[in-house]
XYZ file of C-alpha atoms in Angstrom:
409
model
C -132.841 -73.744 105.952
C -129.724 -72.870 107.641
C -130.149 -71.801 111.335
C -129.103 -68.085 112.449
C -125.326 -67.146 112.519
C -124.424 -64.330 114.785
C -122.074 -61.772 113.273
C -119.875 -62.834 116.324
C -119.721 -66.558 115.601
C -119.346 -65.970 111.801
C -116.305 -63.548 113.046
C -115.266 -66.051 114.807
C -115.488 -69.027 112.639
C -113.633 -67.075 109.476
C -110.938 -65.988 111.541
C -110.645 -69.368 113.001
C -110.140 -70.454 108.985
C -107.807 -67.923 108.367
C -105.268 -68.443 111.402
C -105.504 -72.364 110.420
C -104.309 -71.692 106.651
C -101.777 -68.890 108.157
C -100.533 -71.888 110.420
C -100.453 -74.495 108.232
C -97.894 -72.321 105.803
C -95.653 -71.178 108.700
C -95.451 -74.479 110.300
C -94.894 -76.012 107.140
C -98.110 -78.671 106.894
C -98.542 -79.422 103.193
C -101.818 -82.215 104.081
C -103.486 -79.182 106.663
C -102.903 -76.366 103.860
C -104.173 -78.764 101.156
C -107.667 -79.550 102.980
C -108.293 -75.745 103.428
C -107.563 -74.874 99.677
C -109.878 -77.795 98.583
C -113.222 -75.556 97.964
C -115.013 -77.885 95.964
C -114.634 -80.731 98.480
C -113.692 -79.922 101.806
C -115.272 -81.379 105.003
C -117.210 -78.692 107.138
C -117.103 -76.167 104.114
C -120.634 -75.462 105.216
C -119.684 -74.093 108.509
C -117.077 -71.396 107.075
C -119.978 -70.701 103.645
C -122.582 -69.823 106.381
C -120.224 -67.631 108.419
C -118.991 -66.075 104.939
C -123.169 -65.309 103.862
C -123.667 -64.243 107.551
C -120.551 -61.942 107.454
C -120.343 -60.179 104.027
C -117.592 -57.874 104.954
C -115.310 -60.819 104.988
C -112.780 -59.775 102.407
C -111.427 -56.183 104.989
C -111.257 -58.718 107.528
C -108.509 -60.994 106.114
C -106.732 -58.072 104.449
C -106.655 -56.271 107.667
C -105.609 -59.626 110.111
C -103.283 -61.179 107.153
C -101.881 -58.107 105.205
C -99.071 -59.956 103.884
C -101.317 -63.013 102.769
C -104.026 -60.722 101.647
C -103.222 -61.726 97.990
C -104.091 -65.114 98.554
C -106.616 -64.858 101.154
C -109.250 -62.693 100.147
C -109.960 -64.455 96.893
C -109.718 -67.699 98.191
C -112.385 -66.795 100.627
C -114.745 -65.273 97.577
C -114.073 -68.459 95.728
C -115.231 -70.429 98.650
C -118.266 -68.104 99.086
C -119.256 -67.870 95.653
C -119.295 -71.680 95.448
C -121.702 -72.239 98.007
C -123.862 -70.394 96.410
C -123.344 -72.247 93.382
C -122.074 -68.985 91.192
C -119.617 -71.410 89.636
C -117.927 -68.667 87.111
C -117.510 -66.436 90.052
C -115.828 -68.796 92.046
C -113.424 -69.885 89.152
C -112.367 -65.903 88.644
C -111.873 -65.903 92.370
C -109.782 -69.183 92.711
C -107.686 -68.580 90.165
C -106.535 -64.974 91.477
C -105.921 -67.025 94.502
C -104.291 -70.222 92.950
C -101.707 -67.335 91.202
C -100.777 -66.217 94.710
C -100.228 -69.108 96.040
C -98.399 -70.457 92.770
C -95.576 -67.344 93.761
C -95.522 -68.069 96.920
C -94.621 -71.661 96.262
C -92.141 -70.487 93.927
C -90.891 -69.005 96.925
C -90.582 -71.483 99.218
C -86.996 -73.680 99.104
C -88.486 -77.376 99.780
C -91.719 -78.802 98.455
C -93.298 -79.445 101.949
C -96.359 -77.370 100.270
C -96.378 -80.181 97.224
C -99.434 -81.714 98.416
C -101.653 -78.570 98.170
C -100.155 -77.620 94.990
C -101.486 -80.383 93.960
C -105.102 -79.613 95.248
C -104.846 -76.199 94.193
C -104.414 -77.817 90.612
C -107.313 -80.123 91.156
C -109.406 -77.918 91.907
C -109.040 -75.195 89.433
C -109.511 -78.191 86.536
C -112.728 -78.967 88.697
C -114.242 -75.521 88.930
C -113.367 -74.916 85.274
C -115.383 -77.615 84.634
C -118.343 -76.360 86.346
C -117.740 -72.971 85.423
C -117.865 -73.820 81.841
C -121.117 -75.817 82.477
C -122.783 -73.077 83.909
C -121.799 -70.344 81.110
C -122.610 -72.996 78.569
C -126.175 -73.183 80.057
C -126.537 -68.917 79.993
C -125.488 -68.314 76.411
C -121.979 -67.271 77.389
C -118.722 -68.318 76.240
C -117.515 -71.437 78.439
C -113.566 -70.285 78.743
C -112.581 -71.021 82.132
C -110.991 -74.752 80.985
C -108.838 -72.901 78.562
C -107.516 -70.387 80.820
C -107.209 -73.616 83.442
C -105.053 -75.107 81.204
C -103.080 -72.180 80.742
C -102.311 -71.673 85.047
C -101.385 -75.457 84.867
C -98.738 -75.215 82.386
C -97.176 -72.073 84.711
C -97.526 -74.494 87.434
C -95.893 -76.793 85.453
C -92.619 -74.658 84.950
C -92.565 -73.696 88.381
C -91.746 -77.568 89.103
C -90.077 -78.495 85.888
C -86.887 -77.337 87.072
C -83.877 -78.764 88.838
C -84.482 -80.046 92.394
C -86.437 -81.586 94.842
C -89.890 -79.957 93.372
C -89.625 -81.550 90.339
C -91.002 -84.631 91.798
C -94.532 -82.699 91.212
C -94.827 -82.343 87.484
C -96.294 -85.453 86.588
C -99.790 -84.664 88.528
C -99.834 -81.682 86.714
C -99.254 -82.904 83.742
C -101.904 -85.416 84.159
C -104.183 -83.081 85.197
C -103.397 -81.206 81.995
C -103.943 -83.933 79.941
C -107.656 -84.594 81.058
C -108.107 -80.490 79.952
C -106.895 -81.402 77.280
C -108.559 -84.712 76.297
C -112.158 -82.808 77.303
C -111.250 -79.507 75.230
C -110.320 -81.849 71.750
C -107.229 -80.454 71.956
C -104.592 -83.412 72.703
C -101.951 -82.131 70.041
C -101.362 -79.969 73.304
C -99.933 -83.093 75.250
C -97.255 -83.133 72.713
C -94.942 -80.275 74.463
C -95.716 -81.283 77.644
C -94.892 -85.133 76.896
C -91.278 -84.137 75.378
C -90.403 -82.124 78.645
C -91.151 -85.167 80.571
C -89.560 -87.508 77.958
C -86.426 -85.533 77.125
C -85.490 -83.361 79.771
C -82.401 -84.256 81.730
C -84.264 -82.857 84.970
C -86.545 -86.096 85.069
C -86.324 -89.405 85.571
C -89.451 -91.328 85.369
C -89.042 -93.896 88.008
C -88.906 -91.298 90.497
C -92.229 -90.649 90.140
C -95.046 -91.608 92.124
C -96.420 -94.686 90.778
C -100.167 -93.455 90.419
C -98.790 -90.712 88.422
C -97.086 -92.711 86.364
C -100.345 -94.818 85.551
C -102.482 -91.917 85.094
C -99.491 -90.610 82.712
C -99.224 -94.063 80.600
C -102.834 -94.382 80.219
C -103.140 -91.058 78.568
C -100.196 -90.945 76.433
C -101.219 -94.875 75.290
C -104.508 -93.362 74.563
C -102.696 -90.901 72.143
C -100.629 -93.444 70.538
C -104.425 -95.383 70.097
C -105.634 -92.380 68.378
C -102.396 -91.821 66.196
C -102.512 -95.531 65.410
C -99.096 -96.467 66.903
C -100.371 -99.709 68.511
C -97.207 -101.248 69.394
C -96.175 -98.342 71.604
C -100.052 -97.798 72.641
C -99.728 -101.322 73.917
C -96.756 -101.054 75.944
C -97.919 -97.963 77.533
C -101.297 -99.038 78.383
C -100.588 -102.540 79.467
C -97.621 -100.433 81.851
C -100.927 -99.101 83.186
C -102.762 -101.947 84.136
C -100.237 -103.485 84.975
C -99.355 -100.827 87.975
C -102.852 -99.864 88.456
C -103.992 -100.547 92.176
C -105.866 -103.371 91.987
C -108.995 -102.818 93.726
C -109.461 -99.681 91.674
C -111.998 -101.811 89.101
C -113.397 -98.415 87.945
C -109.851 -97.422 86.524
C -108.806 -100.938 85.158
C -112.103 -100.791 83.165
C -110.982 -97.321 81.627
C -107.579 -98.908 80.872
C -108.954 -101.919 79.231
C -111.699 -100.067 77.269
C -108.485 -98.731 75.207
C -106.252 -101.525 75.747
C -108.437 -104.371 74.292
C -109.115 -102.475 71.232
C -105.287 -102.600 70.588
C -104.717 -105.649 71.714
C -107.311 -106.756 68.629
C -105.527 -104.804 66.237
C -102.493 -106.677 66.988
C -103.823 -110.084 66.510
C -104.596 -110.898 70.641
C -107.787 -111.640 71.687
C -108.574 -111.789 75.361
C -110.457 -114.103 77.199
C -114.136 -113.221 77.562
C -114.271 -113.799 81.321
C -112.033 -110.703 81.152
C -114.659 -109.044 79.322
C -117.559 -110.253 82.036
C -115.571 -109.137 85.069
C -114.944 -106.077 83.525
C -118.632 -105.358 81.792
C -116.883 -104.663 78.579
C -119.425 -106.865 76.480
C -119.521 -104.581 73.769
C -116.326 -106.135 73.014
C -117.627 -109.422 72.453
C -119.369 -110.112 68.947
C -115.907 -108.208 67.707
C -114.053 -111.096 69.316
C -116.351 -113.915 67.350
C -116.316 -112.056 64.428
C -112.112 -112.352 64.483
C -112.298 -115.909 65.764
C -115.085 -116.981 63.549
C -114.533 -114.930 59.854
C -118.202 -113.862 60.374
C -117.907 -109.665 58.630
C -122.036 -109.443 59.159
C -121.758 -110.071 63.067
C -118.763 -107.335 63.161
C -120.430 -104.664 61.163
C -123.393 -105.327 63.449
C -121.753 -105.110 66.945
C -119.995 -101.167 65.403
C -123.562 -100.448 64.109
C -125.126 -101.887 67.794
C -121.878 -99.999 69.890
C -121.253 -96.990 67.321
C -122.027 -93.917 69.893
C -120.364 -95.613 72.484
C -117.062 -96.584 70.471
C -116.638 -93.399 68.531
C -117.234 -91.663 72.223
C -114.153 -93.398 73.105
C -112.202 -92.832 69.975
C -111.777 -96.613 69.275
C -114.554 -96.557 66.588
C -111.943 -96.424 63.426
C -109.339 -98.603 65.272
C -112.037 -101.523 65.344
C -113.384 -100.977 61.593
C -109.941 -101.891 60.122
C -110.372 -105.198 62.236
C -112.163 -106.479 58.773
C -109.335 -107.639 56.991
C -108.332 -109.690 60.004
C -112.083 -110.957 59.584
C -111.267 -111.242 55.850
C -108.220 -113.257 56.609
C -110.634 -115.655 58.740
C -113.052 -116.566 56.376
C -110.623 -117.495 53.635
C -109.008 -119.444 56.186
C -111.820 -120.932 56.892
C -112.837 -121.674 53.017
C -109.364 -123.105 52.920
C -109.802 -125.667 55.558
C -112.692 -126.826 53.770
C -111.722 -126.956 50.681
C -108.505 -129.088 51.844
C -111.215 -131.641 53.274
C -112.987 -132.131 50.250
C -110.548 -131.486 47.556
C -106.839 -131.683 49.511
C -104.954 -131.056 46.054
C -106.415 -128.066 44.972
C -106.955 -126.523 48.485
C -104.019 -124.245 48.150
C -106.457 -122.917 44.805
C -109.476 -120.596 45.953
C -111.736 -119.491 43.675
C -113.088 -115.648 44.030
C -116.201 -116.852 42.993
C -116.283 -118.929 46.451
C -115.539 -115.973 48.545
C -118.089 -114.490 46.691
C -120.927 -117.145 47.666
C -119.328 -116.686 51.576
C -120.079 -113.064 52.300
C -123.542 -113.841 50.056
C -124.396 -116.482 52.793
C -123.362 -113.694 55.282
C -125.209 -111.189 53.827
C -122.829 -108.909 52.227
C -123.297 -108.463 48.540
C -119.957 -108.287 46.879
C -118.875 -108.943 42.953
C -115.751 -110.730 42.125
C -113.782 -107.482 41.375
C -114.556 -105.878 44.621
C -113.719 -109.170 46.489
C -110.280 -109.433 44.232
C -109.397 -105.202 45.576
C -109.394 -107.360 48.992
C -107.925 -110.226 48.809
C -104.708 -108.288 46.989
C -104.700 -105.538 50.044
C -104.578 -109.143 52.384
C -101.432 -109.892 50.342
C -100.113 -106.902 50.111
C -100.677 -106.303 54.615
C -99.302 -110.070 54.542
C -101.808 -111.284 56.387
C -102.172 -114.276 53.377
C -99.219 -115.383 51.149
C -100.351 -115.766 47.912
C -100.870 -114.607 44.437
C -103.543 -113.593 41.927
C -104.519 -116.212 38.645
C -106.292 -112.907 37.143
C -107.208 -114.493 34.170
C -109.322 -117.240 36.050
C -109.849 -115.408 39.086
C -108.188 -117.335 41.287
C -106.310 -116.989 44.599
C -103.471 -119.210 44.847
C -102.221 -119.496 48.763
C -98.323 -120.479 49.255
C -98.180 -123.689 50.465
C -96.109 -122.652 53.589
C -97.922 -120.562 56.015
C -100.548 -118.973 53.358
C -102.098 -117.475 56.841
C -99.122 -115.604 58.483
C -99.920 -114.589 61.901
C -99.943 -111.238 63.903
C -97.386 -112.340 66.598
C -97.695 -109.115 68.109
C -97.598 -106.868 64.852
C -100.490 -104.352 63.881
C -102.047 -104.873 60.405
């Protein structure tokens, strides 16, 4: 229970607040101004909620000390009020009246000392939208506040999209768009946003800040995952682990969680201490299945992982990992059959394959098997040709089992 507040200390201890924020925009500190906007996480928040509960008139007294602020001000008090109370919709309506007036002011100032609290200002209203939408979900109500998040953040975003110094600040925001969007389901979104940062003449990406830039790759190469464009999904996301900081395990386990996936699809397996270090074992029965030809042990680590991979969107990406696992086993069959019969080992019989995926469990006639051996041939991952008449595969004798080198299937 919090002790008692005099109306003369909570006087004292919101006007305190409000002279601090005044001073921090006239003196031009973008770190002070960006602690005092953060309401979901700023130190000693407690001390200025109390004195806002203990002093409810608090809205006449920052219009009436700060008239020209007022704007600004007064809502960002409410939102700070509202939160402590833990009236998360509330506080949402309130910061993002606030966040508005402090977007045109921005717009107003000449330099981007205030960058850094733009910044938090956009943080923060993706954070409170979150809980916002949480809350309204849990009374029956309409959970909007993400939406309309999105939609300040992409006025922010023109404000620094422009020629000059401020432009330096559109990648956060863009990121921070991005993870609205990626939680909403609606990443066709990033598509505009992407081709302003891509094309525009008023960017270049090495100016940047680097953990932008690896908060920006990761995203965008989990796009390209989801659109199936693994050779750019690659680059992108190995650009991101490769510039991640280091002792950030939490975010190089995000990256890889997307990154191995495509590194399967484009025949390269990684090494399962990597797996270990990072606790991505779910990843490792898919490995053995592609090293090994063994289809049952794949369909059994999707069936075993399923919520968890088609939570991450990798879920189809790994299914079409079977013809590589196709490709395997006949490989496989092939090296045997050159041991015990080395002239005819270029000739595999379907019925052979057949008696395989029996032994693994997977019941498959000789026409169904045939439909998969001619899509191998036709991805070119085996060079060959059908005997249809006596159902025979017959591998080229130079490099029947082409490899991935880097391509997807």
């Amino acid at each position: 229970m919090a002790a008692y507040l005099s109306m003369g200390e909570a006087h004292r201890r919101i006007g305190d607040y409000l002279s601090r924020v005044v001073d921090a925009i006239s003196s031009s500190d973008g770190a002070a101004l960006a602690s005092l906007v953060a309401v979901s996480s700023a130190p000693g928040s407690t001390l200025l909620s109390d004195a806002l509960a203990a002093f409810p008139d608090f809205p006449r007294l920052a219009g009436d000390r700060f008239p020209h602020l007022a704007d600004l001000l007064v809502p960002l008090l409410r939102a700070i009020h509202s939160h402590s109370l833990q009236r998360f919709a509330d506080a949402y309506s309130s910061f993002e009246k606030a966040a508005n007036a402090f977007l045109q002011e921005f717009r107003n100032w000449e330099t981007p000392w205030a960058m850094e609290a733009m910044h938090t200002v956009a943080l923060e209203i993706r954070l409170l939208a979150e809980k916002a939408d949480r809350e309204l979900t849990t009374t029956g109500k309409n959970p909007d506040k993400l939406q309309a998040a999105g939609s300040f953040l992409m006025k922010v975003f023109g404000a620094l999209a422009v020629k000059g110094p401020k432009r330096i600040g559109a990648l956060y925001v863009t990121c921070q768009l991005f993870k609205i969007y990626f939680r909403l389901g609606t990443v066709n979104l990033c598509r505009s946003v992407i081709r302003s940062i891509e094309t525009a003449r008023n960017f270049d990406f090495e100016d940047f800040p680097v953990k932008d830039k690896v908060t920006y790759m990761y995203y965008t190469g989990r796009l390209e995952v989801f659109n199936e464009n693994f050779l750019v999904a690659d680059q992108k996301l190995t650009y991101a682990l490769m510039h991640c900081n280091p002792q950030s395990e939490s975010n190089l386990r995000r990256i890889l969680k997307f990154l191995i996936p495509v590194k399967l699809s484009i025949g390269v397996l990684p090494k399962r201490t990597l797996l270990e270090r990072y606790n991505l074992l779910e990843y490792a029965d898919v490995m053995t299945s592609l090293k090994t030809g063994d289809l049952r042990l794949l369909r059994q680590a999707l069936d075993r992982h399923e919520d968890q991979f088609l939570k991450s969107g990798v879920y189809l990406v790994l299914e079409k990992l079977e013809l590589q696992v196709y490709q395997r086993l006949v490989k496989k069959i092939h090296i045997i059959q050159r041991q015990k019969e080395p002239a005819k080992a270029h000739q595999i019989k379907l019925d052979v394959v057949v008696k395989a995926l029996k032994w693994l469990e997977i019941d498959m006639d000789v026409d169904e098997v045939e439909c998969i051996m001619a899509c191998l041939i036709y991805k070119n991952l085996i060079k060959g040709y059908f005997a249809h008449k006596s159902k025979v595969l017959v591998l080229s004798k130079q490099d029947p089992f082409p490899k991935l080198n880097g391509k997807p299937v």
